[in-house]
CSV table of C-alpha atoms in Angstrom, one decimal:
chain,number,residue,atom,x,y,z
C,1,MET,CA,38.9,-13.7,-11.5
C,2,ASN,CA,40.9,-11.1,-13.5
C,3,ILE,CA,40.4,-7.5,-12.8
C,4,ASN,CA,40.0,-5.9,-16.2
C,5,ALA,CA,38.1,-3.4,-18.2
C,6,THR,CA,34.8,-5.1,-17.3
C,7,LEU,CA,35.0,-2.8,-14.3
C,8,ILE,CA,34.8,0.3,-16.5
C,9,GLY,CA,31.9,-1.2,-18.5
C,10,GLN,CA,30.0,-1.9,-15.3
C,11,ILE,CA,30.6,1.6,-14.0
C,12,ILE,CA,29.2,3.1,-17.2
C,13,THR,CA,26.2,0.8,-17.2
C,14,PHE,CA,25.6,1.6,-13.5
C,15,ALA,CA,25.8,5.3,-14.1
C,16,ILE,CA,23.4,5.1,-17.0
C,17,PHE,CA,20.9,3.0,-15.0
C,18,VAL,CA,21.1,5.3,-12.0
C,19,ALA,CA,20.7,8.4,-14.2
C,20,PHE,CA,17.7,6.8,-15.9
C,21,CYS,CA,16.0,6.0,-12.6
C,22,MET,CA,16.8,9.4,-11.3
C,23,LYS,CA,15.5,11.3,-14.2
C,24,TYR,CA,12.6,9.3,-15.5
C,25,VAL,CA,11.5,6.7,-13.0
C,26,TRP,CA,11.7,8.1,-9.5
C,27,PRO,CA,10.1,11.5,-9.8
C,28,HIS,CA,7.3,10.3,-12.1
C,29,LEU,CA,6.3,7.3,-10.1
C,30,LEU,CA,6.7,8.9,-6.7
C,31,GLY,CA,4.8,12.0,-7.8
C,32,ALA,CA,1.9,9.8,-9.0
C,33,MET,CA,2.0,7.8,-5.8
C,34,ALA,CA,1.9,10.9,-3.6
C,35,GLU,CA,-0.9,12.3,-5.7
C,36,ARG,CA,-2.8,9.1,-5.4
C,37,GLU,CA,-2.2,9.0,-1.7
C,38,LYS,CA,-3.7,12.5,-1.5
C,39,LYS,CA,-6.6,11.5,-3.6
C,40,ILE,CA,-7.3,8.5,-1.4
C,41,ALA,CA,-7.0,10.6,1.7
C,42,ASP,CA,-9.4,13.1,0.2
C,43,GLY,CA,-11.8,10.3,-0.7
C,44,LEU,CA,-11.7,8.9,2.8
C,45,ASP,CA,-12.3,12.3,4.2
C,46,ALA,CA,-15.3,12.8,2.0
C,47,ALA,CA,-16.6,9.4,3.0
C,48,ASN,CA,-16.2,10.3,6.6
C,49,ARG,CA,-17.9,13.6,6.0
C,50,ALA,CA,-20.8,11.8,4.2
C,51,THR,CA,-21.2,9.4,7.1
C,52,ARG,CA,-21.3,12.3,9.5
C,53,ASP,CA,-23.9,14.1,7.3
C,54,LEU,CA,-25.9,10.9,7.1
C,55,GLU,CA,-25.8,10.6,10.9
C,56,LEU,CA,-27.0,14.2,11.3
C,57,ALA,CA,-29.7,13.7,8.7
C,58,GLN,CA,-30.9,10.5,10.5
C,59,GLN,CA,-30.9,12.4,13.8
C,60,LYS,CA,-32.9,15.2,12.2
C,61,ALA,CA,-35.3,12.8,10.6
C,62,GLY,CA,-35.8,11.0,14.0
C,63,GLU,CA,-36.4,14.3,15.7
C,64,GLN,CA,-39.0,15.3,13.1
C,65,LEU,CA,-40.7,12.0,13.3
C,66,ARG,CA,-40.9,12.3,17.1
C,67,GLU,CA,-42.2,15.8,16.8
C,68,SER,CA,-44.9,14.8,14.3
C,69,LYS,CA,-45.9,11.9,16.4
C,70,GLU,CA,-46.3,14.2,19.4
C,71,LYS,CA,-48.3,16.5,17.3
C,72,ALA,CA,-50.5,13.7,16.0
C,73,ALA,CA,-51.0,12.5,19.6
C,74,GLU,CA,-52.0,16.0,20.6
C,75,ILE,CA,-54.4,16.3,17.7
C,76,ILE,CA,-56.0,12.9,18.6
C,77,GLU,CA,-56.3,14.0,22.2
C,78,GLN,CA,-57.9,17.2,21.1
C,79,ALA,CA,-60.3,15.3,18.8
C,80,ASN,CA,-61.2,12.9,21.6
C,81,LYS,CA,-61.8,15.8,23.9
C,82,ARG,CA,-64.0,17.5,21.3
C,83,ALA,CA,-65.9,14.3,20.6
C,84,ASN,CA,-66.6,13.9,24.4
C,85,GLN,CA,-67.7,17.4,24.4
C,86,ILE,CA,-70.0,16.9,21.5
C,87,ILE,CA,-71.4,13.7,23.1
C,88,ASP,CA,-71.9,15.6,26.3
C,89,GLU,CA,-73.6,18.4,24.5
C,90,ALA,CA,-75.8,15.9,22.6
C,91,LYS,CA,-76.7,14.2,25.8
C,92,GLU,CA,-77.6,17.5,27.4
C,93,ALA,CA,-79.7,18.4,24.4
C,94,ALA,CA,-81.3,15.1,24.4
C,95,ARG,CA,-82.0,15.3,28.1
C,96,GLU,CA,-83.5,18.8,27.7
C,97,GLU,CA,-85.6,17.6,24.7
C,98,GLY,CA,-86.7,14.6,26.7
C,99,SER,CA,-87.8,16.7,29.6
C,100,ARG,CA,-89.4,19.2,27.4
C,101,LEU,CA,-91.3,16.4,25.6
C,102,ALA,CA,-92.2,14.9,29.0
C,103,ALA,CA,-93.5,18.3,30.2
C,104,ALA,CA,-95.5,18.7,27.1
C,105,ALA,CA,-97.0,15.3,27.4
C,106,GLN,CA,-97.7,16.0,31.1
C,107,ALA,CA,-99.5,19.2,30.1
C,108,GLU,CA,-101.5,17.4,27.5
C,109,ILE,CA,-102.4,14.7,29.9
C,110,GLU,CA,-103.5,17.3,32.4
C,111,GLN,CA,-105.5,19.0,29.8
C,112,ASP,CA,-107.1,15.7,28.8
C,113,VAL,CA,-107.8,15.0,32.5
C,114,ASN,CA,-109.4,18.4,32.9
C,115,ARG,CA,-111.4,18.0,29.8
C,116,ALA,CA,-112.5,14.6,31.0
C,117,LYS,CA,-113.3,16.0,34.3
C,118,GLU,CA,-115.3,18.8,32.7
C,119,GLY,CA,-117.1,16.2,30.6
C,120,LEU,CA,-117.7,14.0,33.6
C,121,ARG,CA,-118.9,16.9,35.7
C,122,GLN,CA,-121.4,17.9,33.0
C,123,GLN,CA,-122.5,14.2,32.7
C,124,VAL,CA,-122.7,13.9,36.5
C,125,SER,CA,-124.9,16.9,36.7
C,126,ALA,CA,-127.0,15.6,33.9
C,127,LEU,CA,-127.1,12.2,35.5
C,128,ALA,CA,-127.9,13.8,38.9
C,129,VAL,CA,-130.6,15.9,37.3
C,130,ALA,CA,-131.9,12.8,35.5
C,131,GLY,CA,-131.7,10.7,38.6
C,132,ALA,CA,-133.2,13.4,40.8
C,133,SER,CA,-135.9,14.0,38.3
C,134,LYS,CA,-136.6,10.3,38.2
C,135,ILE,CA,-136.7,10.1,42.0
C,136,LEU,CA,-138.6,13.2,42.6
C,137,ALA,CA,-140.7,12.8,39.5
C,138,LYS,CA,-142.8,15.6,39.0
C,139,SER,CA,-142.2,17.1,42.5
C,140,VAL,CA,-139.2,18.9,41.5
C,141,ASP,CA,-139.5,21.6,39.1
C,142,GLU,CA,-136.8,21.6,36.6
C,143,ALA,CA,-136.8,25.3,36.4
C,144,THR,CA,-136.6,26.0,40.0
C,145,HIS,CA,-134.1,23.4,40.9
C,146,GLY,CA,-132.0,23.6,37.8
C,147,GLU,CA,-130.1,26.5,39.1
C,148,LEU,CA,-129.4,24.7,42.3
C,149,LEU,CA,-128.1,21.7,40.4
C,150,ASP,CA,-125.8,23.7,38.2
C,151,GLN,CA,-124.4,25.2,41.4
C,152,LEU,CA,-123.8,21.6,42.6
C,153,ALA,CA,-122.2,20.5,39.4
C,154,ASN,CA,-119.8,23.5,39.5
C,155,GLU,CA,-118.8,22.5,43.0
C,156,LEU,CA,-117.6,19.0,41.8
L,1,MET,CA,35.5,-29.3,-22.9
L,2,ALA,CA,35.3,-30.3,-19.3
L,3,THR,CA,36.0,-33.9,-18.7
L,4,ASP,CA,37.0,-34.3,-15.1
L,5,ALA,CA,35.6,-32.5,-12.0
L,6,THR,CA,38.3,-29.9,-11.8
L,7,GLY,CA,37.9,-29.1,-15.4
L,8,TYR,CA,34.2,-28.8,-15.0
L,9,ILE,CA,34.5,-26.4,-12.1
L,10,LYS,CA,37.2,-24.4,-13.8
L,11,HIS,CA,35.1,-24.2,-16.9
L,12,HIS,CA,32.2,-22.9,-15.0
L,13,LEU,CA,34.3,-20.3,-13.3
L,14,THR,CA,35.8,-18.9,-16.4
L,15,ASN,CA,34.3,-15.8,-18.0
L,16,LEU,CA,33.8,-15.3,-21.7
L,17,THR,CA,36.6,-12.8,-22.3
L,18,TYR,CA,37.1,-10.6,-25.2
L,19,GLY,CA,40.5,-8.9,-25.4
L,20,GLU,CA,43.7,-8.4,-27.3
L,21,LEU,CA,46.4,-11.0,-27.5
L,22,PRO,CA,49.8,-9.7,-28.3
L,23,ALA,CA,51.8,-10.5,-31.4
L,24,GLY,CA,53.8,-13.7,-31.0
L,25,TYR,CA,51.4,-15.2,-28.5
L,26,GLU,CA,51.2,-19.0,-28.7
L,27,ARG,CA,47.6,-20.1,-28.6
L,28,VAL,CA,46.7,-23.6,-27.7
L,29,GLU,CA,43.9,-24.8,-30.0
L,30,ALA,CA,41.2,-27.2,-29.0
L,31,ASP,CA,43.0,-30.1,-30.6
L,32,GLY,CA,46.2,-29.4,-28.7
L,33,SER,CA,48.2,-27.8,-31.5
L,34,ILE,CA,49.9,-24.5,-30.9
L,35,VAL,CA,49.4,-21.6,-33.2
L,36,GLU,CA,51.6,-18.5,-33.0
L,37,LEU,CA,49.9,-15.2,-33.6
L,38,THR,CA,51.7,-13.1,-36.2
L,39,GLU,CA,50.2,-9.8,-35.0
L,40,ALA,CA,48.2,-8.5,-32.0
L,41,THR,CA,44.6,-9.7,-32.3
L,42,TRP,CA,41.3,-8.8,-30.6
L,43,THR,CA,39.6,-12.1,-30.0
L,44,LEU,CA,37.7,-14.3,-27.5
L,45,ALA,CA,39.9,-16.2,-25.1
L,46,ASN,CA,40.0,-19.9,-25.6
L,47,SER,CA,41.0,-20.6,-22.0
L,48,GLY,CA,41.4,-19.0,-18.6
L,49,GLN,CA,45.1,-18.7,-19.2
L,50,GLU,CA,44.5,-16.7,-22.4
L,51,ALA,CA,42.0,-14.5,-20.6
L,52,ALA,CA,44.5,-13.7,-17.9
L,53,ASP,CA,47.2,-13.0,-20.6
L,54,MET,CA,44.9,-10.4,-22.2
L,55,GLY,CA,45.7,-8.0,-19.3
L,56,PHE,CA,43.6,-5.2,-18.2
L,57,TRP,CA,42.0,-4.2,-21.5
L,58,ALA,CA,39.8,-7.1,-21.8
L,59,PHE,CA,36.1,-7.5,-21.3
L,60,HIS,CA,34.0,-10.2,-19.7
L,61,VAL,CA,31.4,-10.3,-22.4
L,62,ASP,CA,29.1,-12.6,-20.4
L,63,SER,CA,29.2,-10.6,-17.1
L,64,LEU,CA,28.7,-7.3,-18.9
L,65,GLY,CA,26.1,-8.7,-21.3
L,66,TRP,CA,24.0,-10.2,-18.5
L,67,SER,CA,24.3,-7.2,-16.2
L,68,ALA,CA,23.5,-4.8,-19.0
L,69,GLY,CA,20.7,-7.0,-20.2
L,70,LEU,CA,19.2,-7.2,-16.8
L,71,ALA,CA,19.6,-3.4,-16.4
L,72,LEU,CA,17.8,-2.9,-19.7
L,73,LEU,CA,15.0,-5.2,-18.6
L,74,LEU,CA,14.6,-3.3,-15.3
L,75,MET,CA,14.8,0.0,-17.1
L,76,PHE,CA,12.1,-1.2,-19.5
L,77,ILE,CA,9.9,-2.3,-16.6
L,78,PHE,CA,10.5,0.9,-14.6
L,79,GLY,CA,10.1,3.1,-17.7
L,80,ARG,CA,6.8,1.5,-18.6
L,81,ALA,CA,5.6,1.9,-15.0
L,82,ALA,CA,6.7,5.5,-15.0
L,83,LYS,CA,5.0,6.2,-18.3
L,84,LYS,CA,1.8,4.6,-17.1
L,85,ALA,CA,2.0,6.3,-13.7
L,86,SER,CA,-1.3,7.9,-12.9
L,87,THR,CA,-3.5,8.5,-9.9
L,88,ASP,CA,-5.9,5.8,-10.9
L,89,VAL,CA,-5.9,2.4,-9.4
L,90,PRO,CA,-2.5,0.7,-10.2
L,91,THR,CA,-2.6,-2.8,-11.7
L,92,GLY,CA,-0.3,-5.7,-12.3
L,93,MET,CA,3.3,-4.7,-12.9
L,94,GLN,CA,2.6,-1.1,-12.0
L,95,ASN,CA,1.5,-2.2,-8.6
L,96,PHE,CA,4.6,-4.3,-8.1
L,97,VAL,CA,7.0,-1.5,-9.2
L,98,GLU,CA,5.2,0.9,-6.8
L,99,LEU,CA,5.5,-1.6,-4.0
L,100,ILE,CA,9.3,-1.8,-4.5
L,101,LEU,CA,9.5,2.0,-4.8
L,102,ASP,CA,7.5,2.5,-1.6
L,103,PHE,CA,9.8,0.0,0.2
L,104,ILE,CA,12.9,1.7,-1.0
L,105,ASN,CA,11.5,5.1,-0.2
L,106,THR,CA,10.7,4.1,3.4
L,107,THR,CA,14.1,2.6,3.8
L,108,VAL,CA,15.9,5.6,2.5
L,109,LYS,CA,13.8,8.0,4.6
L,110,GLU,CA,14.7,6.0,7.7
L,111,ALA,CA,18.4,5.6,7.0
L,112,PHE,CA,19.4,8.8,5.1
L,113,HIS,CA,19.3,12.0,7.0
L,114,GLY,CA,20.0,14.5,4.4
L,115,SER,CA,18.2,15.8,1.3
L,116,SER,CA,19.3,14.3,-1.9
L,117,LYS,CA,17.6,13.6,-5.2
L,118,LEU,CA,20.2,11.0,-6.0
L,119,VAL,CA,20.2,8.6,-3.0
L,120,ALA,CA,16.7,7.1,-3.4
L,121,PRO,CA,16.9,6.3,-7.2
L,122,LEU,CA,20.4,5.0,-6.5
L,123,ALA,CA,19.1,2.7,-3.8
L,124,LEU,CA,16.3,1.6,-6.2
L,125,THR,CA,18.9,0.8,-8.9
L,126,ILE,CA,21.2,-1.1,-6.6
L,127,PHE,CA,18.5,-3.1,-4.9
L,128,THR,CA,16.7,-4.2,-8.0
L,129,TRP,CA,19.8,-4.7,-10.1
L,130,VAL,CA,21.8,-6.6,-7.6
L,131,PHE,CA,18.8,-8.7,-6.8
L,132,MET,CA,18.3,-9.6,-10.5
L,133,MET,CA,22.0,-10.3,-11.0
L,134,ASN,CA,22.0,-12.5,-8.0
L,135,ALA,CA,18.8,-14.2,-9.1
L,136,MET,CA,20.6,-15.5,-12.1
L,137,ASP,CA,22.1,-17.9,-9.6
L,138,LEU,CA,18.8,-19.7,-9.3
L,139,ILE,CA,18.9,-20.9,-13.0
L,140,PRO,CA,20.5,-24.3,-12.9
L,141,VAL,CA,24.2,-23.9,-13.5
L,142,ASP,CA,24.4,-25.9,-16.7
L,143,VAL,CA,21.3,-24.6,-18.5
L,144,LEU,CA,22.6,-21.4,-20.1
L,145,PRO,CA,26.2,-22.6,-20.7
L,146,THR,CA,24.8,-25.6,-22.5
L,147,ILE,CA,22.5,-23.5,-24.7
L,148,PHE,CA,25.3,-21.1,-25.5
L,149,GLY,CA,27.7,-24.0,-26.0
L,150,ALA,CA,25.4,-25.3,-28.7
L,151,PHE,CA,26.0,-22.0,-30.6
L,152,GLY,CA,29.8,-22.3,-30.2
L,153,VAL,CA,30.2,-20.1,-27.2
L,154,HIS,CA,32.6,-22.0,-24.9
L,155,PHE,CA,32.4,-20.0,-21.7
L,156,MET,CA,29.3,-18.6,-20.1
L,157,LYS,CA,29.3,-17.4,-16.5
L,158,VAL,CA,25.7,-16.2,-16.1
L,159,VAL,CA,25.8,-14.6,-12.6
L,160,PRO,CA,27.3,-11.2,-13.0
L,161,SER,CA,27.7,-10.7,-9.3
L,162,THR,CA,30.1,-13.6,-9.1
L,163,ASP,CA,32.4,-11.5,-11.2
L,164,VAL,CA,34.6,-9.3,-9.0
L,165,ASN,CA,34.7,-6.7,-11.7
L,166,ILE,CA,31.0,-6.2,-11.6
L,167,THR,CA,30.8,-5.8,-7.8
L,168,PHE,CA,33.8,-3.5,-7.8
L,169,GLY,CA,32.4,-1.5,-10.6
L,170,MET,CA,29.4,-0.7,-8.5
L,171,SER,CA,31.2,-0.2,-5.2
L,172,ILE,CA,33.8,2.1,-6.8
L,173,THR,CA,30.9,4.2,-8.2
L,174,VAL,CA,29.4,4.4,-4.8
L,175,PHE,CA,32.8,5.3,-3.4
L,176,ALA,CA,33.2,8.1,-5.9
L,177,MET,CA,29.8,9.4,-4.9
L,178,MET,CA,30.9,9.3,-1.2
L,179,ILE,CA,34.0,11.3,-1.9
L,180,PHE,CA,32.1,13.7,-4.2
L,181,TYR,CA,29.4,14.4,-1.6
L,182,SER,CA,31.8,14.6,1.3
L,183,ILE,CA,33.7,17.4,-0.5
L,184,LYS,CA,30.5,19.0,-1.8
L,185,ILE,CA,28.9,19.2,1.7
L,186,LYS,CA,31.9,19.7,3.9
L,187,GLY,CA,34.3,21.4,1.5
L,188,ILE,CA,37.8,20.2,0.8
L,189,SER,CA,39.1,21.4,4.1
L,190,GLY,CA,36.3,19.7,5.9
L,191,PHE,CA,37.0,16.4,4.1
L,192,VAL,CA,40.7,16.6,4.7
L,193,GLY,CA,40.0,17.5,8.3
L,194,GLU,CA,37.8,14.5,8.7
L,195,LEU,CA,40.6,12.3,7.4
L,196,THR,CA,43.4,13.8,9.6
L,197,LEU,CA,41.9,15.2,12.8
L,198,HIS,CA,40.2,12.0,14.0
L,199,PRO,CA,40.2,9.9,16.0
L,200,PHE,CA,43.2,11.4,17.9
L,201,ASN,CA,43.3,15.1,18.5
L,202,SER,CA,45.0,17.4,20.9
L,203,LYS,CA,44.9,21.1,21.9
L,204,ASN,CA,48.7,21.2,21.6
L,205,MET,CA,49.7,22.2,18.1
L,206,PHE,CA,52.9,20.1,18.2
L,207,VAL,CA,51.2,16.9,19.4
L,208,GLN,CA,48.4,17.5,16.9
L,209,ALA,CA,51.0,17.6,14.1
L,210,LEU,CA,52.3,14.2,15.3
L,211,PHE,CA,48.8,12.8,15.3
L,212,ILE,CA,48.0,13.8,11.8
L,213,PRO,CA,49.8,11.0,9.9
L,214,VAL,CA,48.5,8.4,12.3
L,215,ASN,CA,45.0,9.7,11.9
L,216,PHE,CA,45.3,9.9,8.2
L,217,PHE,CA,46.5,6.3,8.0
L,218,LEU,CA,43.7,5.1,10.2
L,219,GLU,CA,40.9,7.1,8.5
L,220,SER,CA,42.2,6.2,5.0
L,221,VAL,CA,42.1,2.5,5.8
L,222,ALA,CA,38.6,3.0,7.2
L,223,LEU,CA,37.5,4.9,4.1
L,224,LEU,CA,39.0,2.5,1.6
L,225,ALA,CA,37.6,-0.5,3.5
L,226,LYS,CA,34.1,0.7,2.7
L,227,PRO,CA,34.0,0.1,-1.0
L,228,ILE,CA,36.3,-2.9,-0.8
L,229,SER,CA,34.1,-4.6,1.8
L,230,LEU,CA,31.0,-3.6,-0.1
L,231,ALA,CA,32.3,-5.3,-3.3
L,232,LEU,CA,33.9,-8.3,-1.7
L,233,ARG,CA,30.9,-9.1,0.5
L,234,LEU,CA,28.6,-9.4,-2.4
L,235,PHE,CA,31.1,-11.1,-4.6
L,236,GLY,CA,32.1,-13.6,-1.8
L,237,ASN,CA,28.5,-14.5,-1.0
L,238,MET,CA,27.5,-15.0,-4.6
L,239,TYR,CA,30.7,-16.8,-5.6
L,240,ALA,CA,30.4,-19.2,-2.7
L,241,GLY,CA,26.7,-19.8,-3.5
L,242,GLU,CA,27.5,-20.4,-7.2
L,243,MET,CA,30.4,-22.7,-6.2
L,244,ILE,CA,28.0,-24.8,-4.1
L,245,PHE,CA,25.6,-25.0,-7.0
L,246,ILE,CA,28.4,-26.2,-9.2
L,247,LEU,CA,29.5,-28.8,-6.7
L,248,ILE,CA,25.9,-30.0,-6.4
L,249,ALA,CA,25.7,-30.1,-10.2
L,250,LEU,CA,28.7,-32.4,-10.2
L,251,MET,CA,26.7,-35.0,-8.3
L,252,PHE,CA,24.4,-35.4,-11.3
L,253,SER,CA,27.1,-37.3,-13.1
L,254,GLY,CA,27.7,-39.6,-10.2
L,255,GLY,CA,25.1,-42.3,-10.6
L,256,MET,CA,21.4,-42.5,-9.9
L,257,ALA,CA,21.4,-42.3,-6.1
L,258,LEU,CA,23.9,-39.4,-6.0
L,259,ALA,CA,22.0,-37.6,-8.7
L,260,LEU,CA,18.8,-37.9,-6.7
L,261,LEU,CA,20.5,-36.6,-3.6
L,262,GLY,CA,21.9,-33.8,-5.8
L,263,GLY,CA,18.4,-32.9,-7.0
L,264,VAL,CA,17.2,-32.6,-3.4
L,265,LEU,CA,20.3,-30.6,-2.4
L,266,GLN,CA,19.9,-28.3,-5.4
L,267,TRP,CA,16.4,-27.6,-4.5
L,268,ALA,CA,17.2,-27.0,-0.8
L,269,TRP,CA,20.1,-24.7,-1.6
L,270,ALA,CA,18.1,-22.8,-4.2
L,271,VAL,CA,15.4,-22.2,-1.6
L,272,PHE,CA,17.9,-21.0,0.9
L,273,HIS,CA,19.6,-18.9,-1.8
L,274,ILE,CA,16.5,-16.9,-2.4
L,275,LEU,CA,17.1,-15.5,1.1
L,276,VAL,CA,20.8,-14.9,0.4
L,277,ILE,CA,20.2,-13.1,-2.9
L,278,THR,CA,17.6,-10.8,-1.4
L,279,LEU,CA,19.6,-10.2,1.7
L,280,GLN,CA,22.8,-9.4,-0.2
L,281,ALA,CA,20.9,-7.0,-2.5
L,282,PHE,CA,19.4,-5.3,0.6
L,283,ILE,CA,22.7,-5.1,2.4
L,284,PHE,CA,24.4,-3.6,-0.6
L,285,MET,CA,21.6,-1.0,-0.9
L,286,MET,CA,21.5,-0.3,2.9
L,287,LEU,CA,25.3,0.2,3.2
L,288,THR,CA,25.3,2.5,0.2
L,289,ILE,CA,22.6,4.6,1.8
L,290,VAL,CA,24.4,4.6,5.2
L,291,TYR,CA,27.8,5.5,3.6
L,292,LEU,CA,26.2,8.4,1.6
L,293,SER,CA,24.3,9.5,4.7
L,294,MET,CA,27.7,9.7,6.5
L,295,ALA,CA,29.1,11.6,3.6
L,296,HIS,CA,26.3,14.1,3.9
L,297,GLU,CA,26.7,14.6,7.6
L,298,ASP,CA,28.6,17.8,8.5
L,299,HIS,CA,30.3,17.6,11.9
């Protein structure tokens, strides 16, 4: 418990230690720490910015997706419409064709009927002449009555 | 050397002192014989009495050695951290040192309202160094003295902050800085004015002249109380703590039951002491910052 020159020794040691810390330790370390702090802050900023960018990009992508979906729907609708139109057209064409065919068939049938009628008429006149000639035998002159019979056949 | 309890305690509280014994001094040797010195001799004191007789120009080799050793250790750690300082991810010791630095930096920024390149490194030095010196208290009191005793060193007081020279050495340095900055910031007239014009002042010149000596006395006491309280607070706390460790260590020679109790007490006191050493280091640092902040304030 004696006060002695230890005091002076301690003061000197203290002064050296403080000077060392002041000169070499404090500025170096604090500078590095401040710099690192800045670096971390910058990094965080960048991360935030990236997140925001990502959000924007996602938003944009979503928008584009929606747009393209809309477009696709529109195209499909158009295609459907076109298909219906084509079907309608085809139906119309088919109907026309059908009616045309039917008309042609009708005409042919009529022709055939006429032809048959003509044939029948001629055969009827021939039959009538044959029948009449058989009934009248020789009383009826083919030459004189033939004209009359032709007239009759034409009236049929 | 120590046979009874008193001797044991005294032995533990005696520093290893190196100093000059005057010519004609009668030394008491270990075997009890008395040897008279023919001329003044620089030597290690054999007893507390001899250490006291060496006067002012003697050194406590143990206190100085341990405090300087701890200072070197800290300087080494800090120096390495400073050398490795980079903006990369800090690891290990680097991280720890930066943690301490950050803590000190925050404390100084909160308590010190001036701009100074000195205060923060000073606070760092004081906190870490006082903490380390105090922490020597946690080493069981007999370990280091026994080891050194085996090499023929009779006294070894391992906790530098239980040496009043060490605490005063630091507080006087702080005091010198206080005076220096007071004069530097406020000028000599400002400093003298601070000492003489407060707390009593008067518009009347005559009355003011009467007040000056009273003010000077009061302010001087207040000023001087700062370094003294700073040193004695740390010394007192550490000395008392060390004393209790020594008393607990005495129990180890008192039979099995007492030794067991001593072991428990030693552990409990050490745990409590962790708080004390940290707190004392913090208080010393904090008061230094506050005192220097006051010195920097211009009224």
